């Protein structure tokens, strides 16, 4: 567990304590080489500071930031805690001491923690104040007033909690990011799912957040709505919350009387001639920017609607689509193409989480997978949200708002605007699919396949149940298990991703590859010796018996054949089976085995 107090006994107990070098954050961050890597790279150090972001809310799901209380240049650093190290319990304002190895990751100096026991919390001293800077400090282009000293000037504020005031400039950047200018240059602001403001050029805005290097640019990462202070009133966006509810997000807090007056809103259908009755408007007491409208009739899935709000002056119109299912998004494809017709559109969906960013340990922390409640073909999708640190986990029911895109043949949700956990333990459904059928209709979905292991290469398996091969990507700890071997039978559950021209199953955890029970000894003394057959017989070891009554069932449990076979020299051979390729079950008394018939 993580240490909450510091005492001699604890110090002696911490085995790595004597190996580290005590350094300040400023020493760590203001001493760099020609590549801007810290000169402490690779060393184990002891660093103290105050937590400036909650764990898992900024720049990935396994990190938090600390800084010197006084702020200023070189006063902040990112702390990375891999899942193997445990999960720390830290909150903004905690005074901590961290023992970790200095690492460089995509241009960011990080403290990589080996075990949460190496994070000591001394108590909460209050949230650190942001360091006020001008936009040009973070601008490494020729437009900056600090161009002559860049990127040194920007590097000094890497991971520092800063505040920049100015006006919204460019809103058409990759991943929805935008820039802020105050005349000294342009500061990039990440769209990371932590705030609801939809930037509009010319808006006067004050932004707070930690500076994080992302694709070689120094970008401000806001921590919450409170970090984006907007002086102008706009409708940021609207989205379908359900079939008869719509959420409206404003750029700034709205007075309750104004927010809850239904006369301030008009909702029109796609023809802009028919009004949808609004029966109530309720402001979110925890977020005064959000208003939920209750409607007098249901919205049509996927229909375009227009919301007119008179709260800004003059009135503003925004559009949104009725609540969609993933099956609609995935199956509505352009003629002659696998690309969704919803690509480029912002949609809202109610989904169940099948893989959160921490579920697949060997893949990108920006990935998550979802399914429609109940699963089925076309019902899954993947999101790619770098820098977004979600608070949802596998099994959560989720309201998700984001943009549909096509990336290398994969339909994805990107530029996440909003998510909300609606419930937990909603029930995750893995659909049973034949290996040869893992294709477009299962893209993004959670599936279970069974088959013989054709090959093992690195962390990849190839399975075939007789209908065709499918590639499976798994953690090396799973692939290297003695229960996983070429010729053996495996049952695998995972999410499907299109990559390298193939549909690949990504295993989430070791529980997704259970040990094949038919290969283990059973109390009856029976043992299946041929889990995979092509033209030969299915063979059982049956010591001490003269004959055996056997039933063959298909994958749906329907009986195909019943035979009595003699046992010769302890072996029962079931031959002459007229079976198509696929997975079958063999029942001998109370014992059930599974085998695969190859084509």
Coordinates of C-alpha atoms in Angstrom, one line a residue:
X1 CA 0.0 0.0 0.0
X2 CA 1.0 3.6 -0.3
X3 CA 2.6 5.2 2.7
X4 CA 0.6 7.9 4.4
X5 CA 3.1 8.9 7.1
X6 CA 6.8 9.1 7.2
X7 CA 8.8 7.6 10.0
X8 CA 12.1 5.8 10.7
X9 CA 10.4 2.4 10.5
X10 CA 8.9 3.2 7.2
X11 CA 12.2 4.5 5.9
X12 CA 14.0 1.3 6.8
X13 CA 11.1 -0.8 5.3
X14 CA 11.4 0.9 1.9
X15 CA 13.9 -1.2 0.2
X16 CA 14.7 1.2 -2.6
X17 CA 15.3 4.2 -0.3
X18 CA 19.1 4.0 -0.1
X19 CA 19.6 3.8 -3.8
X20 CA 18.1 7.2 -4.8
X21 CA 19.5 10.7 -5.2
X22 CA 17.6 13.5 -3.5
X23 CA 16.8 16.3 -6.0
X24 CA 14.5 19.2 -6.3
X25 CA 12.0 19.4 -9.2
X26 CA 13.9 22.5 -10.4
X27 CA 17.2 20.5 -10.5
X28 CA 15.4 17.7 -12.4
X29 CA 13.7 19.9 -15.0
X30 CA 16.2 22.8 -15.5
X31 CA 19.2 20.5 -16.3
X32 CA 18.8 19.1 -19.8
X33 CA 21.0 18.0 -22.6
X34 CA 20.9 19.0 -26.3
X35 CA 17.8 16.9 -26.9
X36 CA 16.0 18.4 -23.8
X37 CA 16.2 15.2 -21.9
X38 CA 16.9 15.6 -18.2
X39 CA 20.5 15.0 -17.3
X40 CA 19.1 12.8 -14.5
X41 CA 17.7 10.4 -17.1
X42 CA 17.9 6.7 -15.9
X43 CA 18.7 7.6 -12.3
X44 CA 16.6 6.7 -9.3
X45 CA 15.7 10.0 -7.5
X46 CA 13.8 11.2 -4.5
X47 CA 11.6 14.2 -5.3
X48 CA 9.1 16.2 -3.2
X49 CA 6.3 18.4 -4.3
X50 CA 2.6 19.3 -4.1
X51 CA 0.1 17.4 -6.3
X52 CA -1.4 19.7 -8.9
X53 CA -3.7 17.2 -10.7
X54 CA -5.7 14.2 -9.5
X55 CA -4.5 10.8 -10.6
X56 CA -5.6 9.7 -14.0
X57 CA -7.3 13.0 -15.0
X58 CA -4.7 14.6 -17.3
X59 CA -2.3 13.1 -19.9
X60 CA -3.3 9.5 -19.5
X61 CA -5.0 7.2 -17.0
X62 CA -1.9 6.3 -15.0
X63 CA -0.3 9.6 -14.2
X64 CA -0.5 12.8 -12.0
X65 CA 1.6 15.9 -11.7
X66 CA 3.5 17.5 -8.8
X67 CA 5.2 20.8 -8.5
X68 CA 7.1 23.1 -6.1
X69 CA 4.5 25.1 -4.1
X70 CA 6.0 28.5 -5.2
X71 CA 5.6 27.6 -8.9
X72 CA 7.6 29.3 -11.6
X73 CA 10.0 27.9 -14.3
X74 CA 11.0 24.2 -13.9
X75 CA 8.7 23.7 -11.0
X76 CA 6.5 20.8 -12.2
X77 CA 7.0 17.1 -13.2
X78 CA 4.8 14.2 -14.3
X79 CA 4.6 11.1 -12.2
X80 CA 3.8 7.9 -14.1
X81 CA 2.5 4.9 -12.1
X82 CA 2.1 1.8 -14.3
X83 CA -0.7 -0.7 -13.4
X84 CA 1.9 -3.2 -12.2
X85 CA 2.9 -0.6 -9.5
X86 CA -0.6 -0.3 -8.0
X87 CA -2.9 2.6 -7.9
X88 CA -1.9 5.6 -5.7
X89 CA -4.4 7.6 -3.5
X90 CA -3.4 11.2 -4.1
X91 CA -5.5 14.3 -4.5
X92 CA -4.8 17.9 -5.5
X93 CA -2.9 19.7 -2.7
X94 CA -1.3 16.6 -1.2
X95 CA 2.4 17.1 -0.2
X96 CA 4.2 14.0 -1.4
X97 CA 7.7 12.5 -1.7
X98 CA 8.2 10.2 -4.7
X99 CA 11.0 7.7 -5.2
X100 CA 11.2 6.9 -9.0
X101 CA 13.4 6.5 -12.0
X102 CA 13.7 9.5 -14.3
X103 CA 12.4 8.7 -17.8
X104 CA 11.8 10.5 -21.1
X105 CA 8.6 9.7 -22.9
X106 CA 7.7 11.4 -26.2
X107 CA 9.4 14.6 -25.1
X108 CA 8.2 14.6 -21.5
X109 CA 10.5 14.1 -18.5
X110 CA 8.7 11.7 -16.2
X111 CA 9.2 10.0 -12.8
X112 CA 8.4 6.3 -13.4
X113 CA 7.3 4.7 -10.1
X114 CA 8.0 1.0 -9.5
X115 CA 5.6 0.6 -6.6
X116 CA 3.1 2.8 -4.9
X117 CA 4.9 2.2 -1.6
X118 CA 7.5 4.6 -3.0
X119 CA 4.9 7.5 -2.9
X120 CA 4.6 9.0 0.6
X121 CA 1.8 11.4 1.3
X122 CA 2.6 13.8 4.2
X123 CA -0.8 15.5 4.3
X124 CA -2.8 18.1 2.3
X125 CA -1.4 21.6 2.2
X126 CA -3.8 23.1 -0.3
X127 CA -3.9 23.3 -4.1
X128 CA -0.9 25.0 -5.6
X129 CA -1.5 28.3 -7.4
X130 CA -0.9 28.5 -11.2
X131 CA 2.0 30.5 -12.5
X132 CA 0.7 33.4 -14.6
X133 CA 2.5 33.5 -18.0
X134 CA 1.9 35.0 -21.5
X135 CA 1.0 32.9 -24.5
X136 CA 4.3 33.5 -26.2
X137 CA 6.2 31.6 -23.5
X138 CA 4.7 28.4 -24.9
X139 CA 4.9 29.3 -28.5
X140 CA 7.9 27.7 -30.2
X141 CA 7.2 29.2 -33.7
X142 CA 8.5 32.4 -35.2
X143 CA 5.2 34.2 -34.2
X144 CA 6.3 34.2 -30.5
X145 CA 7.8 37.3 -28.9
X146 CA 10.2 34.8 -27.3
X147 CA 11.3 33.2 -30.6
X148 CA 14.9 34.0 -29.9
X149 CA 15.0 31.9 -26.8
X150 CA 12.8 29.0 -27.9
X151 CA 12.3 26.1 -27.2
X152 CA 14.2 26.8 -24.0
X153 CA 11.6 29.1 -22.6
X154 CA 8.7 26.7 -23.3
X155 CA 10.7 23.7 -21.9
X156 CA 11.1 25.5 -18.6
X157 CA 7.3 25.4 -18.1
X158 CA 6.9 21.7 -19.0
X159 CA 4.5 20.1 -16.5
X160 CA 4.0 23.5 -14.6
X161 CA 0.5 24.6 -13.6
X162 CA 0.1 27.8 -15.5
X163 CA -2.5 30.5 -16.3
X164 CA -2.8 32.3 -19.6
X165 CA -5.4 35.0 -20.5
X166 CA -6.3 36.1 -24.0
X167 CA -8.6 35.5 -26.9
X168 CA -9.5 32.3 -28.8
X169 CA -7.6 32.3 -32.1
X170 CA -7.6 29.1 -34.2
X171 CA -10.3 26.4 -33.5
X172 CA -9.5 24.1 -36.5
X173 CA -6.6 22.1 -35.2
X174 CA -6.0 18.4 -35.0
X175 CA -7.9 16.5 -32.3
X176 CA -10.1 19.6 -31.7
X177 CA -7.3 21.5 -30.0
X178 CA -7.4 25.3 -30.2
X179 CA -5.1 28.3 -29.6
X180 CA -5.2 31.3 -27.3
X181 CA -3.4 34.6 -28.1
X182 CA -2.6 37.7 -26.1
X183 CA -0.5 39.4 -28.7
X184 CA 2.8 37.7 -27.6
X185 CA 2.2 34.5 -29.5
X186 CA -0.2 31.5 -29.5
X187 CA -0.7 28.9 -26.7
X188 CA -2.1 25.5 -27.6
X189 CA -5.0 24.2 -25.4
X190 CA -5.9 20.5 -25.4
X191 CA -9.4 19.2 -25.8
X192 CA -9.1 16.4 -23.3
X193 CA -12.7 15.8 -22.1
X194 CA -12.1 17.6 -18.8
X195 CA -14.1 20.7 -19.7
X196 CA -17.2 21.5 -21.7
X197 CA -16.4 24.8 -23.3
X198 CA -16.6 24.8 -27.2
X199 CA -14.1 27.5 -28.2
X200 CA -15.3 30.2 -30.5
X201 CA -12.9 32.6 -32.2
X202 CA -12.7 36.0 -30.5
X203 CA -14.0 34.8 -27.1
X204 CA -12.1 36.3 -24.2
X205 CA -10.9 33.3 -22.1
X206 CA -8.6 32.6 -19.2
X207 CA -7.2 29.1 -19.2
X208 CA -5.4 27.2 -16.4
X209 CA -3.8 23.8 -16.6
X210 CA -0.5 21.8 -16.6
X211 CA 1.8 22.2 -19.7
X212 CA 2.3 18.8 -21.4
X213 CA 4.4 18.1 -24.5
X214 CA 2.3 16.5 -27.2
X215 CA 3.5 16.0 -30.7
X216 CA 6.4 18.4 -30.1
X217 CA 4.1 21.3 -29.0
X218 CA 3.7 22.6 -25.4
X219 CA 0.0 22.4 -24.7
X220 CA -2.1 23.4 -21.8
X221 CA -4.1 20.6 -20.3
X222 CA -7.1 22.0 -18.3
X223 CA -8.1 19.8 -15.3
X224 CA -11.9 20.7 -15.1
X225 CA -14.5 23.3 -16.2
X226 CA -13.2 25.5 -13.5
X227 CA -9.9 25.9 -15.4
X228 CA -11.6 27.5 -18.4
X229 CA -13.1 30.9 -17.5
X230 CA -15.1 32.4 -20.4
X231 CA -16.3 36.0 -20.3
X232 CA -18.7 35.5 -23.3
X233 CA -22.0 33.6 -23.2
X234 CA -22.5 31.0 -26.0
X235 CA -24.2 27.7 -26.5
X236 CA -21.1 25.4 -26.6
X237 CA -23.1 22.4 -27.9
X238 CA -26.2 20.3 -27.4
X239 CA -26.7 16.5 -27.6
X240 CA -29.4 13.9 -27.2
X241 CA -29.3 12.6 -23.6
X242 CA -32.0 10.0 -24.3
X243 CA -35.0 9.6 -26.5
X244 CA -36.9 12.4 -24.7
X245 CA -34.1 14.6 -23.2
X246 CA -31.5 17.0 -24.6
X247 CA -28.5 18.5 -22.7
X248 CA -27.5 22.1 -23.5
X249 CA -23.9 23.2 -22.6
X250 CA -23.2 26.9 -22.2
X251 CA -19.7 28.5 -22.3
X252 CA -20.2 30.0 -18.8
X253 CA -22.4 29.7 -15.7
X254 CA -26.0 30.7 -16.3
X255 CA -28.5 32.1 -13.7
X256 CA -31.0 29.5 -12.6
X257 CA -34.1 31.5 -13.5
X258 CA -32.8 32.1 -17.0
X259 CA -31.6 28.6 -17.4
X260 CA -34.8 26.9 -16.3
X261 CA -37.2 29.1 -18.4
X262 CA -38.5 26.9 -21.2
X263 CA -39.4 29.9 -23.2
X264 CA -35.7 30.5 -23.8
X265 CA -35.5 27.4 -26.0
X266 CA -37.0 26.3 -29.2
X267 CA -36.4 22.8 -30.7
X268 CA -37.1 22.2 -34.4
X269 CA -36.9 19.0 -36.4
X270 CA -34.8 18.5 -39.5
X271 CA -37.1 20.5 -41.7
X272 CA -36.8 23.5 -39.3
X273 CA -40.7 23.8 -39.6
X274 CA -42.0 21.5 -36.9
X275 CA -41.4 22.4 -33.2
X276 CA -40.7 19.7 -30.6
X277 CA -42.5 20.6 -27.3
X278 CA -40.2 21.3 -24.4
X279 CA -42.0 20.6 -21.1
X280 CA -39.2 21.3 -18.5
X281 CA -35.7 22.7 -18.2
X282 CA -33.5 21.7 -15.2
X283 CA -30.1 23.2 -14.4
X284 CA -27.4 20.9 -13.2
X285 CA -26.7 22.1 -9.6
X286 CA -23.1 20.7 -9.9
X287 CA -22.5 22.4 -13.2
X288 CA -24.2 25.7 -13.8
X289 CA -23.3 25.5 -17.5
X290 CA -25.5 22.5 -18.1
X291 CA -29.3 22.5 -18.7
X292 CA -31.3 19.3 -19.4
X293 CA -34.5 19.8 -21.5
X294 CA -37.3 17.3 -21.1
X295 CA -39.4 16.9 -24.3
X296 CA -43.0 16.2 -24.9
X297 CA -42.3 13.6 -27.6
X298 CA -39.5 11.2 -28.4
X299 CA -36.6 12.1 -30.8
X300 CA -36.1 9.9 -33.8
X301 CA -32.7 8.1 -33.7
X302 CA -30.2 9.8 -36.0
X303 CA -32.5 12.6 -37.1
X304 CA -31.0 16.1 -37.3
X305 CA -32.5 18.6 -34.9
X306 CA -32.0 22.4 -34.3
X307 CA -31.9 24.0 -30.9
X308 CA -32.4 27.8 -30.8
X309 CA -31.5 29.5 -27.5
X310 CA -32.2 33.1 -26.6
X311 CA -30.0 33.1 -23.6
X312 CA -27.0 34.6 -25.5
X313 CA -27.9 37.8 -27.2
X314 CA -28.4 37.6 -30.1
X315 CA -30.0 34.1 -30.1
X316 CA -27.8 31.2 -31.3
X317 CA -28.7 28.0 -33.1
X318 CA -26.9 24.7 -32.7
X319 CA -27.7 21.3 -34.2
X320 CA -27.4 17.7 -33.0
X321 CA -28.6 14.2 -33.9
X322 CA -31.1 12.0 -32.1
X323 CA -29.5 9.3 -29.9
X324 CA -27.9 6.6 -32.0
X325 CA -26.9 3.0 -31.5
X326 CA -23.5 1.7 -32.4
X327 CA -25.2 -0.8 -34.7
X328 CA -26.6 2.1 -36.7
X329 CA -23.3 3.8 -36.9
X330 CA -21.4 0.7 -37.9
X331 CA -23.9 -0.8 -40.3
X332 CA -24.9 2.5 -42.1
X333 CA -22.1 2.5 -44.7
X334 CA -21.5 4.4 -47.8
X335 CA -22.4 2.6 -51.1
X336 CA -19.6 0.3 -52.1
X337 CA -17.6 1.1 -49.0
X338 CA -17.1 -0.1 -45.4
X339 CA -16.9 3.5 -44.2
X340 CA -19.7 4.7 -41.9
X341 CA -21.9 7.5 -43.3
X342 CA -21.7 9.1 -39.9
X343 CA -18.0 9.8 -40.3
X344 CA -17.3 13.5 -39.5
X345 CA -20.4 13.9 -37.5
X346 CA -20.7 14.4 -33.7
X347 CA -23.1 11.9 -32.2
X348 CA -24.3 10.7 -28.8
X349 CA -24.7 7.1 -27.8
X350 CA -25.6 5.1 -24.7
X351 CA -23.1 2.2 -24.4
X352 CA -21.5 -0.4 -22.2
X353 CA -17.7 -0.3 -21.6
X354 CA -16.0 -3.5 -22.8
X355 CA -12.4 -2.4 -22.5
X356 CA -11.2 0.7 -20.7
X357 CA -7.8 2.3 -21.3
X358 CA -6.3 0.2 -18.5
X359 CA -7.9 -3.1 -19.6
X360 CA -5.5 -4.0 -22.4
X361 CA -2.1 -3.6 -20.8
X362 CA 0.0 -4.0 -23.9
X363 CA -1.8 -1.4 -26.1
X364 CA -2.2 2.3 -26.2
X365 CA -3.6 4.0 -23.1
X366 CA -5.7 6.1 -25.4
X367 CA -7.9 3.1 -26.5
X368 CA -11.2 2.1 -25.1
X369 CA -14.0 -0.1 -26.5
X370 CA -17.8 0.0 -26.1
X371 CA -20.8 -2.0 -27.2
X372 CA -24.6 -1.5 -27.4
X373 CA -26.4 -3.1 -24.5
X374 CA -26.9 -6.7 -25.4
X375 CA -24.1 -6.9 -27.9
X376 CA -24.6 -8.5 -31.4
X377 CA -23.2 -7.8 -34.9
X378 CA -22.2 -4.2 -35.7
X379 CA -22.6 -3.3 -32.0
X380 CA -19.1 -2.4 -31.0
X381 CA -16.8 0.5 -31.5
X382 CA -13.3 1.8 -30.4
X383 CA -12.4 5.3 -29.2
X384 CA -9.1 6.9 -29.6
X385 CA -8.7 9.8 -27.1
X386 CA -5.1 10.7 -26.4
X387 CA -4.6 12.8 -23.4
X388 CA -8.1 12.0 -22.1
X389 CA -8.1 10.3 -18.7
X390 CA -11.6 8.7 -18.3
X391 CA -13.1 7.6 -15.0
X392 CA -15.1 4.7 -16.4
X393 CA -14.3 1.0 -16.2
X394 CA -15.4 -2.3 -17.8
X395 CA -19.1 -2.9 -17.3
X396 CA -20.1 0.8 -16.8
X397 CA -23.1 2.1 -18.7
X398 CA -22.0 5.3 -20.4
X399 CA -23.4 8.3 -22.2
X400 CA -20.8 9.3 -24.7
X401 CA -20.6 12.3 -27.1
X402 CA -17.9 12.4 -29.7
X403 CA -17.0 12.6 -33.4
X404 CA -17.2 9.5 -35.7
X405 CA -14.2 9.1 -37.9
X406 CA -12.5 6.5 -40.2
X407 CA -8.9 5.7 -39.5
X408 CA -7.0 3.1 -41.6
X409 CA -10.3 1.2 -42.3
X410 CA -11.5 1.4 -38.6
X411 CA -14.6 3.3 -37.5
X412 CA -13.7 5.1 -34.3
X413 CA -15.0 7.8 -31.9
X414 CA -12.6 10.7 -31.5
X415 CA -12.6 14.2 -30.1
X416 CA -14.6 13.2 -27.1
X417 CA -16.8 16.1 -26.0
X418 CA -18.5 14.6 -23.0
X419 CA -19.0 11.3 -21.2
X420 CA -21.0 10.4 -18.1
X421 CA -21.2 7.2 -16.2
X422 CA -24.9 6.3 -16.0
X423 CA -24.5 3.1 -14.0
X424 CA -22.2 0.2 -13.1
X425 CA -22.2 -3.5 -13.7
X426 CA -24.4 -3.1 -16.7
X427 CA -23.4 -6.5 -18.1
X428 CA -20.8 -7.1 -20.8
X429 CA -21.8 -9.5 -23.5
X430 CA -19.2 -11.5 -25.5
X431 CA -20.7 -12.9 -28.7
X432 CA -19.7 -16.4 -29.7
X433 CA -18.3 -16.2 -33.2
X434 CA -16.6 -18.7 -35.5
X435 CA -13.0 -17.8 -36.3
X436 CA -13.6 -17.4 -40.0
X437 CA -16.4 -14.9 -39.3
X438 CA -14.4 -12.3 -37.4
X439 CA -14.7 -9.5 -39.8
X440 CA -16.3 -6.1 -40.5
X441 CA -19.6 -6.8 -38.6
X442 CA -17.6 -7.5 -35.4
X443 CA -15.2 -4.5 -35.7
X444 CA -14.9 -2.9 -32.2
X445 CA -17.1 -5.7 -30.7
X446 CA -16.3 -8.2 -27.9
X447 CA -16.2 -11.7 -29.2
X448 CA -15.4 -15.3 -28.0
X449 CA -13.8 -17.8 -30.4
X450 CA -12.6 -21.3 -29.9
X451 CA -10.2 -23.3 -32.1
X452 CA -6.9 -25.0 -32.4
X453 CA -3.7 -22.9 -32.1
X454 CA -2.1 -22.9 -35.5
X455 CA 0.9 -20.8 -34.7
X456 CA 2.5 -18.7 -32.0
X457 CA 4.7 -15.7 -33.0
X458 CA 5.9 -13.4 -30.3
X459 CA 2.7 -12.2 -28.6
X460 CA 0.4 -13.3 -31.4
X461 CA -1.6 -16.5 -31.8
X462 CA -3.5 -17.8 -34.8
X463 CA -6.6 -19.8 -34.1
X464 CA -8.8 -21.8 -36.5
X465 CA -12.0 -23.7 -35.7
X466 CA -12.2 -25.0 -39.3
X467 CA -14.0 -22.0 -40.7
X468 CA -10.8 -19.9 -41.2
X469 CA -7.9 -18.4 -39.2
X470 CA -8.0 -15.4 -37.0
X471 CA -5.1 -13.5 -35.4
X472 CA -5.1 -13.0 -31.6
X473 CA -2.9 -10.4 -29.9
X474 CA -2.2 -11.0 -26.2
X475 CA 0.2 -10.0 -23.5
X476 CA 3.4 -12.1 -23.6
X477 CA 2.6 -13.5 -20.1
X478 CA -0.5 -15.2 -21.6
X479 CA 1.2 -16.4 -24.8
X480 CA 4.1 -17.9 -22.7
X481 CA 1.8 -19.9 -20.5
X482 CA 2.4 -23.6 -20.6
X483 CA -1.4 -24.0 -21.3
X484 CA -0.9 -22.2 -24.6
X485 CA 0.9 -24.2 -27.3
X486 CA 0.7 -25.0 -31.0
X487 CA -1.8 -27.8 -31.6
X488 CA -3.7 -27.1 -28.4
X489 CA -7.3 -25.9 -28.2
X490 CA -7.9 -22.4 -26.9
X491 CA -11.0 -20.3 -26.1
X492 CA -10.3 -16.6 -26.4
X493 CA -12.4 -13.5 -25.6
X494 CA -11.3 -10.1 -26.8
X495 CA -12.2 -6.9 -28.6
X496 CA -11.8 -6.8 -32.4
X497 CA -9.7 -4.2 -34.2
X498 CA -8.9 -3.7 -37.9
X499 CA -5.1 -3.3 -38.3
X500 CA -2.6 -4.2 -40.9
X501 CA -5.4 -5.3 -43.3
X502 CA -6.7 -7.9 -40.8
X503 CA -9.4 -8.1 -38.1
X504 CA -7.4 -9.0 -35.0
X505 CA -8.8 -10.0 -31.6
X506 CA -7.1 -8.2 -28.7
X507 CA -7.2 -10.1 -25.4
X508 CA -7.8 -7.9 -22.4
X509 CA -6.7 -10.0 -19.4
X510 CA -5.5 -13.5 -18.5
X511 CA -9.1 -14.4 -17.7
X512 CA -9.9 -14.0 -21.4
X513 CA -7.9 -17.1 -22.2
X514 CA -9.1 -19.8 -19.8
X515 CA -7.2 -23.1 -19.5
X516 CA -8.8 -25.6 -21.8
X517 CA -10.6 -28.0 -19.5
X518 CA -10.7 -30.9 -22.0
X519 CA -6.9 -31.1 -21.8
X520 CA -6.8 -31.6 -18.0
X521 CA -7.2 -34.9 -16.1
X522 CA -10.7 -35.7 -14.9
X523 CA -11.9 -37.9 -12.1
X524 CA -13.4 -40.5 -14.4
X525 CA -9.9 -41.2 -15.8
X526 CA -11.1 -40.2 -19.3
X527 CA -8.8 -37.9 -21.3
X528 CA -9.2 -36.4 -24.8
X529 CA -6.1 -37.1 -26.8
X530 CA -7.1 -35.4 -30.0
X531 CA -8.5 -31.9 -29.4
X532 CA -8.0 -31.2 -33.1
X533 CA -8.8 -33.6 -35.9
X534 CA -8.9 -33.4 -39.6
X535 CA -9.6 -36.8 -41.3
X536 CA -8.6 -39.2 -38.4
X537 CA -10.5 -40.4 -35.4
X538 CA -11.3 -38.7 -32.2
X539 CA -9.4 -40.6 -29.5
X540 CA -10.1 -40.9 -25.8
X541 CA -7.9 -42.5 -23.1
X542 CA -10.4 -44.7 -21.2
X543 CA -8.4 -47.0 -18.9
X544 CA -10.2 -49.9 -17.2
X545 CA -13.1 -49.9 -19.6
X546 CA -14.2 -52.3 -22.3
X547 CA -16.6 -49.9 -24.1
X548 CA -17.8 -46.3 -24.0
X549 CA -21.1 -44.7 -24.9
X550 CA -20.4 -41.4 -26.7
X551 CA -22.6 -38.6 -27.9
X552 CA -21.4 -35.9 -30.4
X553 CA -23.1 -32.4 -30.1
X554 CA -22.7 -29.3 -32.2
X555 CA -21.7 -25.9 -30.8
X556 CA -25.3 -25.1 -30.0
X557 CA -25.7 -28.3 -28.0
X558 CA -27.7 -30.3 -30.5
X559 CA -27.0 -34.0 -30.7
X560 CA -25.5 -35.1 -34.1
X561 CA -24.5 -38.7 -33.4
X562 CA -24.6 -41.3 -30.6
X563 CA -22.3 -44.3 -30.8
X564 CA -20.9 -47.1 -28.6
X565 CA -17.2 -47.7 -29.2
X566 CA -15.0 -50.5 -28.0
X567 CA -12.0 -49.6 -25.8
X568 CA -8.8 -51.4 -27.0
X569 CA -5.6 -51.1 -25.0
X570 CA -7.2 -48.3 -23.0
X571 CA -8.1 -46.2 -26.0
X572 CA -11.5 -45.4 -27.5
X573 CA -11.4 -44.4 -31.2
X574 CA -14.5 -42.6 -32.6
X575 CA -14.1 -42.7 -36.4
X576 CA -16.3 -42.3 -39.5
X577 CA -17.6 -39.0 -38.3
X578 CA -19.3 -37.0 -41.0
X579 CA -18.7 -33.5 -39.6
X580 CA -18.2 -30.1 -41.2
X581 CA -15.4 -27.9 -40.0
X582 CA -16.1 -26.3 -36.6
X583 CA -16.2 -26.8 -32.9
X584 CA -18.0 -29.8 -31.4
X585 CA -18.6 -31.4 -28.0
X586 CA -18.1 -35.0 -27.0
X587 CA -20.1 -36.3 -24.0
X588 CA -19.1 -39.6 -22.4
X589 CA -21.3 -40.1 -19.3
X590 CA -21.0 -37.0 -17.2
X591 CA -17.8 -35.8 -18.8
X592 CA -17.8 -33.3 -21.7
X593 CA -14.9 -32.5 -24.0
X594 CA -14.5 -30.0 -26.8
X595 CA -12.7 -30.7 -30.0
X596 CA -12.2 -28.9 -33.3
X597 CA -12.8 -30.5 -36.7
X598 CA -10.7 -28.9 -39.4
X599 CA -11.9 -28.6 -43.0

